[in-house]
Amino acid sequence: MSDIVFELTEVHYSYPGKFPALCGIDLTVRSGEKIAVIGANGTGKSTLLQLLDGLIFPHKGQVSAFGERLSEWAHTDENAAHRFRKRVGLVFQNADIQLFCPSVKEDIAFGPLQLGFSTKEVERRLLEVSGVLDIRHLLDRVPHQLSIGEKRRVAIASVLAIDPDVYLFDEPTAGLDPSTVRHIIDFIVEANLRGKTIITATHDLHIIGEIADTVYVFGRNKQIVREGAPESVLSDRSFLEANNLVHIHRHHHNSKEHLHQHMPLEPHE
Ligand SMILES: Nc1ncnc2c1ncn2[C@@H]1O[C@H](COP(=O)(O)OP(=O)(O)O)[C@@H](O)[C@H]1O
Ligand SMILES: [Mg+2]
């Protein structure tokens, strides 16, 4: 079926030394979907995104993208790899992995240049995406000297410059101030409205109502333990507790300390 972007069947992946990271994942992603992958630390979210981005390949089972099986072609068939890179972009959790050029400008231009766009087109994209992400003032800066929020915007700009059909975001709002979080959420929502498929790994439950229509919850068993609409997953307190997804806050009241949990949809007192 042409509207299927990714199809995963019984996917298993283990890191060298046999650390299992994904243990039997079945997942179908259709064009234009907005998906969140949530789960406690170490449940396999980043590994999934790397598989979807063709950076690693399953040890068992199969990953297909746009109707073609993803396999080690990335290292052997340059044309296929270019086609894939034009369609799928990953914004890494750690922007330092993504940004390696001497200037922000070069980092943003790197992807489109690699993919064979003309210098004029690259220049046009650079101007456009730096406007969208509000980073024009940073273009001549050294990426490593930027703040974490600035780096995240530059990393997103470097993917937007490729204008892929599918955006993969790994913890896009972690460690950012509220206005940068707002900007990134708006970017995700707007990209989806333009028809882009969005898959976001996050454990920030407050944002998933906006960035997802469907939520997949990864459990400690490295499997999908639940799939559903954000409201139905977020309102199930015992499920969230069992999966280590509710925040526990330490509070002081009249010198007495107590712990309590916040549900993601409750106001934070
Ligand atoms: N480079 C690596 N080498 C060995 N094990 C790894 C590596 N990266 C991740 N893992 C393991 O794989 C599992 C899933 O990790 P990850 O996909 O990073 O989870 P998440 O993104 O949900 O926090 C964890 O048990 C983690 O320890
Ligand atoms: Mg991760």
Coordinates of C-alpha atoms and ligand atoms in Angstrom, one line a residue:
M1 CA 0.0 0.0 0.0
S2 CA 1.4 3.3 -1.1
D3 CA 0.5 5.3 2.0
I4 CA 2.6 3.1 4.3
V5 CA 5.8 4.8 5.3
F6 CA 7.3 2.3 7.7
E7 CA 6.4 -1.3 8.3
L8 CA 8.1 -3.2 11.1
T9 CA 7.6 -6.9 11.5
E10 CA 8.8 -8.8 14.6
V11 CA 11.9 -6.5 14.8
H12 CA 14.6 -7.5 17.3
Y13 CA 17.8 -5.5 17.9
S14 CA 20.6 -6.1 20.3
Y15 CA 23.7 -4.0 20.8
P16 CA 27.1 -5.7 20.7
G17 CA 27.6 -7.6 23.8
K18 CA 24.0 -8.8 23.5
F19 CA 22.2 -5.9 25.3
P20 CA 18.7 -6.4 23.9
A21 CA 17.2 -3.0 22.9
L22 CA 14.1 -4.1 20.9
C23 CA 12.4 -7.4 21.4
G24 CA 9.7 -8.0 18.8
I25 CA 8.3 -4.8 17.5
D26 CA 5.4 -4.7 15.1
L27 CA 4.6 -1.2 13.9
T28 CA 2.9 0.4 10.8
V29 CA 3.3 4.1 10.2
R30 CA 1.2 5.7 7.5
S31 CA 2.0 8.9 5.6
G32 CA 0.9 12.1 7.4
E33 CA 0.7 10.4 10.8
K34 CA 1.8 12.1 14.0
I35 CA 3.1 9.6 16.4
A36 CA 4.8 9.7 19.9
V37 CA 6.9 6.9 21.2
I38 CA 7.0 7.1 25.0
G39 CA 8.6 4.9 27.6
A40 CA 11.0 5.1 30.6
N41 CA 14.8 5.4 30.0
G42 CA 16.3 2.4 28.2
T43 CA 13.1 1.0 26.8
G44 CA 14.4 1.3 23.2
K45 CA 13.0 4.5 21.8
S46 CA 16.3 5.9 20.4
T47 CA 17.1 2.5 19.0
L48 CA 13.8 2.4 17.2
L49 CA 14.5 5.9 15.6
Q50 CA 17.9 4.8 14.5
L51 CA 16.4 1.7 12.8
L52 CA 13.8 3.9 11.1
D53 CA 16.6 6.2 9.9
G54 CA 18.5 3.3 8.4
L55 CA 21.5 3.8 10.7
I56 CA 21.2 0.3 12.2
F57 CA 19.5 -2.8 11.0
P58 CA 17.4 -5.5 12.8
H59 CA 19.0 -8.7 13.8
K60 CA 15.7 -10.5 13.4
G61 CA 12.5 -9.4 11.7
Q62 CA 12.2 -6.7 9.0
V63 CA 12.0 -2.9 8.6
S64 CA 10.5 -1.6 5.3
A65 CA 10.4 2.0 4.3
F66 CA 8.2 3.2 1.4
G67 CA 7.6 -0.4 0.4
E68 CA 11.3 -1.3 0.2
R69 CA 13.2 -3.4 2.8
L70 CA 15.8 -1.4 4.7
S71 CA 19.0 -3.4 4.8
E72 CA 22.7 -2.6 4.5
W73 CA 22.1 -0.9 1.1
A74 CA 23.1 2.3 2.9
H75 CA 26.7 1.2 2.5
T76 CA 26.4 -0.2 -1.0
D77 CA 23.9 1.6 -3.1
E78 CA 24.5 5.3 -3.1
N79 CA 21.5 6.2 -5.2
A80 CA 19.1 4.4 -2.9
A81 CA 20.8 5.9 0.1
H82 CA 20.3 9.4 -1.3
R83 CA 16.7 8.8 -2.1
F84 CA 16.1 7.6 1.4
R85 CA 18.0 10.5 3.0
K86 CA 15.8 13.0 1.0
R87 CA 12.7 11.4 2.5
V88 CA 13.7 10.7 6.2
G89 CA 15.5 13.0 8.6
L90 CA 16.4 12.3 12.2
V91 CA 17.0 15.0 14.8
F92 CA 19.2 13.4 17.3
Q93 CA 18.7 13.7 21.1
N94 CA 22.3 15.0 21.4
A95 CA 22.8 17.8 19.0
D96 CA 26.6 17.5 19.3
I97 CA 26.3 14.3 17.3
Q98 CA 24.5 16.1 14.5
L99 CA 26.5 19.3 14.4
F100 CA 30.1 18.8 13.4
C101 CA 30.9 21.7 11.0
P102 CA 33.0 24.8 11.9
S103 CA 29.9 27.1 11.5
V104 CA 26.1 26.9 11.9
K105 CA 25.8 27.9 8.2
E106 CA 27.9 25.0 7.0
D107 CA 26.1 22.5 9.3
I108 CA 22.7 23.5 7.8
A109 CA 24.1 23.4 4.2
F110 CA 25.8 20.1 4.7
G111 CA 22.8 17.8 4.1
P112 CA 21.4 19.5 1.0
L113 CA 24.9 19.8 -0.5
Q114 CA 25.6 16.1 0.1
L115 CA 22.3 15.3 -1.6
G116 CA 23.2 17.2 -4.7
F117 CA 21.2 20.3 -4.5
S118 CA 22.6 23.3 -6.3
T119 CA 24.5 26.0 -4.4
K120 CA 21.8 28.5 -5.2
E121 CA 19.1 26.2 -3.9
V122 CA 21.1 25.4 -0.8
E123 CA 21.5 29.2 -0.2
R124 CA 17.7 29.6 -0.6
R125 CA 17.0 26.8 1.9
L126 CA 19.5 28.1 4.4
L127 CA 17.8 31.5 4.4
E128 CA 14.4 30.0 4.7
V129 CA 15.0 27.5 7.4
S130 CA 17.1 29.9 9.5
G131 CA 14.1 32.2 9.4
V132 CA 11.7 29.5 10.4
L133 CA 13.8 28.4 13.4
D134 CA 14.7 32.0 14.3
I135 CA 18.5 31.4 14.1
R136 CA 19.6 33.9 11.4
H137 CA 21.7 35.7 14.0
L138 CA 23.6 32.4 14.7
L139 CA 24.6 31.5 11.2
D140 CA 28.3 32.5 11.6
R141 CA 28.7 31.0 15.1
V142 CA 30.6 27.9 16.0
P143 CA 27.9 25.2 16.8
H144 CA 29.8 23.8 19.8
Q145 CA 29.7 27.2 21.5
L146 CA 25.9 27.5 21.4
S147 CA 23.5 26.8 24.2
I148 CA 21.6 23.6 24.2
G149 CA 18.4 25.3 23.0
E150 CA 20.2 27.0 20.2
K151 CA 21.9 23.8 19.2
R152 CA 18.6 22.0 19.1
R153 CA 17.2 24.7 16.8
V154 CA 20.2 24.4 14.5
A155 CA 19.9 20.6 14.5
I156 CA 16.2 20.9 13.5
A157 CA 17.1 23.5 10.8
S158 CA 19.7 21.1 9.4
V159 CA 17.0 18.5 8.9
L160 CA 14.4 21.0 7.7
A161 CA 16.9 22.1 5.0
I162 CA 16.6 18.7 3.5
D163 CA 12.8 19.0 3.7
P164 CA 12.2 15.2 4.2
D165 CA 8.7 13.6 4.1
V166 CA 9.3 12.0 7.5
Y167 CA 10.8 13.7 10.6
L168 CA 12.1 11.6 13.5
F169 CA 12.6 13.6 16.7
D170 CA 14.5 12.1 19.6
E171 CA 13.6 13.8 22.9
P172 CA 13.2 17.2 21.1
T173 CA 12.2 19.2 24.2
A174 CA 14.5 17.7 26.8
G175 CA 16.4 20.2 28.8
L176 CA 14.9 23.3 27.0
D177 CA 13.3 26.5 28.4
P178 CA 9.5 26.9 27.9
S179 CA 9.7 29.3 25.0
T180 CA 12.0 27.0 23.0
V181 CA 9.8 24.0 23.8
R182 CA 6.8 26.0 22.5
H183 CA 8.7 26.9 19.3
I184 CA 9.6 23.2 18.7
I185 CA 6.1 22.0 19.4
D186 CA 4.7 24.6 17.0
F187 CA 7.3 23.5 14.4
I188 CA 6.2 19.9 14.7
V189 CA 2.5 20.7 14.5
E190 CA 3.0 22.9 11.5
A191 CA 5.2 20.4 9.7
N192 CA 2.5 17.8 10.2
L193 CA -0.2 20.2 8.8
R194 CA 2.0 20.5 5.7
G195 CA 1.6 16.7 5.3
K196 CA 4.9 15.5 7.0
T197 CA 4.9 12.3 8.9
I198 CA 6.2 12.9 12.4
I199 CA 7.6 10.4 14.9
T200 CA 8.7 11.7 18.2
A201 CA 10.4 9.8 21.0
T202 CA 9.9 11.5 24.3
H203 CA 9.2 11.0 28.0
D204 CA 7.8 14.5 28.3
L205 CA 4.1 13.5 28.6
H206 CA 2.9 17.1 28.7
I207 CA 3.6 17.6 25.0
I208 CA 2.2 14.4 23.5
G209 CA -1.4 15.7 23.3
E210 CA -0.1 18.2 20.8
I211 CA 2.6 16.3 19.0
A212 CA 0.8 13.0 18.5
D213 CA -2.5 11.5 17.4
T214 CA -1.3 8.0 18.4
V215 CA 1.0 7.0 21.2
Y216 CA 3.0 3.8 21.4
V217 CA 4.3 3.0 24.9
F218 CA 7.5 1.0 25.1
G219 CA 7.9 -1.1 28.2
R220 CA 10.8 -2.6 30.2
N221 CA 10.5 -5.7 28.1
K222 CA 11.5 -3.6 25.1
Q223 CA 8.2 -4.2 23.5
I224 CA 5.2 -2.0 22.7
V225 CA 3.0 -2.5 25.7
R226 CA 0.2 -0.1 24.6
E227 CA -1.0 1.8 21.7
G228 CA -3.8 4.5 21.7
A229 CA -4.9 8.1 21.6
P230 CA -2.9 10.4 23.9
E231 CA -6.0 11.1 26.2
S232 CA -6.6 7.4 26.8
V233 CA -3.0 6.6 27.6
L234 CA -2.5 9.7 29.7
S235 CA -5.6 9.2 31.8
D236 CA -4.6 5.7 33.0
R237 CA -2.7 6.4 36.2
S238 CA -1.9 2.8 37.2
F239 CA -0.6 2.0 33.7
L240 CA 1.7 5.1 33.7
E241 CA 2.9 4.3 37.2
A242 CA 3.6 0.7 36.3
N243 CA 5.6 1.9 33.3
N244 CA 7.6 4.5 35.3
L245 CA 6.1 7.4 33.4
V246 CA 4.7 9.6 36.1
H247 CA 6.9 12.2 37.8
I248 CA 7.4 12.0 41.5
H249 CA 7.9 15.4 43.1
R250 CA 9.4 16.0 46.5
H251 CA 7.5 18.7 48.4
H252 CA 8.1 20.5 51.6
H253 CA 5.0 21.6 53.6
N254 CA 5.7 23.2 57.0
S255 CA 9.1 21.6 57.2
K256 CA 7.6 18.2 56.5
E257 CA 8.6 16.5 53.3
H258 CA 6.4 14.3 51.3
L259 CA 6.5 12.7 47.8
H260 CA 3.7 12.8 45.4
Q261 CA 3.0 12.1 41.8
H262 CA 1.6 14.3 39.1
M263 CA -0.5 13.0 36.3
P264 CA 0.5 14.7 33.0
L265 CA -2.9 16.3 32.5
E266 CA -3.1 17.7 36.0
P267 CA -2.0 21.3 36.8
H268 CA 1.3 21.4 38.5
E269 CA 1.0 22.9 42.0
Ligands
LIG1 N1 25.6 1.9 22.2 C1 25.0 1.0 23.0 N2 25.6 -0.1 23.4 C2 25.1 -1.0 24.2 N3 23.8 -0.9 24.7 C3 23.1 0.1 24.3 C4 23.6 1.2 23.4 N4 22.7 2.1 23.2 C5 21.6 1.7 24.0 N5 21.8 0.5 24.6 C6 20.9 -0.3 25.4 O1 19.7 -0.5 24.7 C7 18.6 -0.3 25.4 C8 17.7 0.7 24.8 O2 18.3 1.9 24.7 P1 17.7 3.2 24.1 O3 17.2 2.8 22.7 O4 18.8 4.3 24.1 O5 16.5 3.6 25.0 P2 15.7 4.9 25.3 O6 16.0 5.8 24.1 O7 14.3 4.5 25.4 O8 16.2 5.5 26.5 C9 19.0 0.0 26.8 O9 19.0 -1.1 27.6 C10 20.4 0.6 26.6 O10 21.2 0.3 27.7
MG2 MG 16.7 7.8 24.1

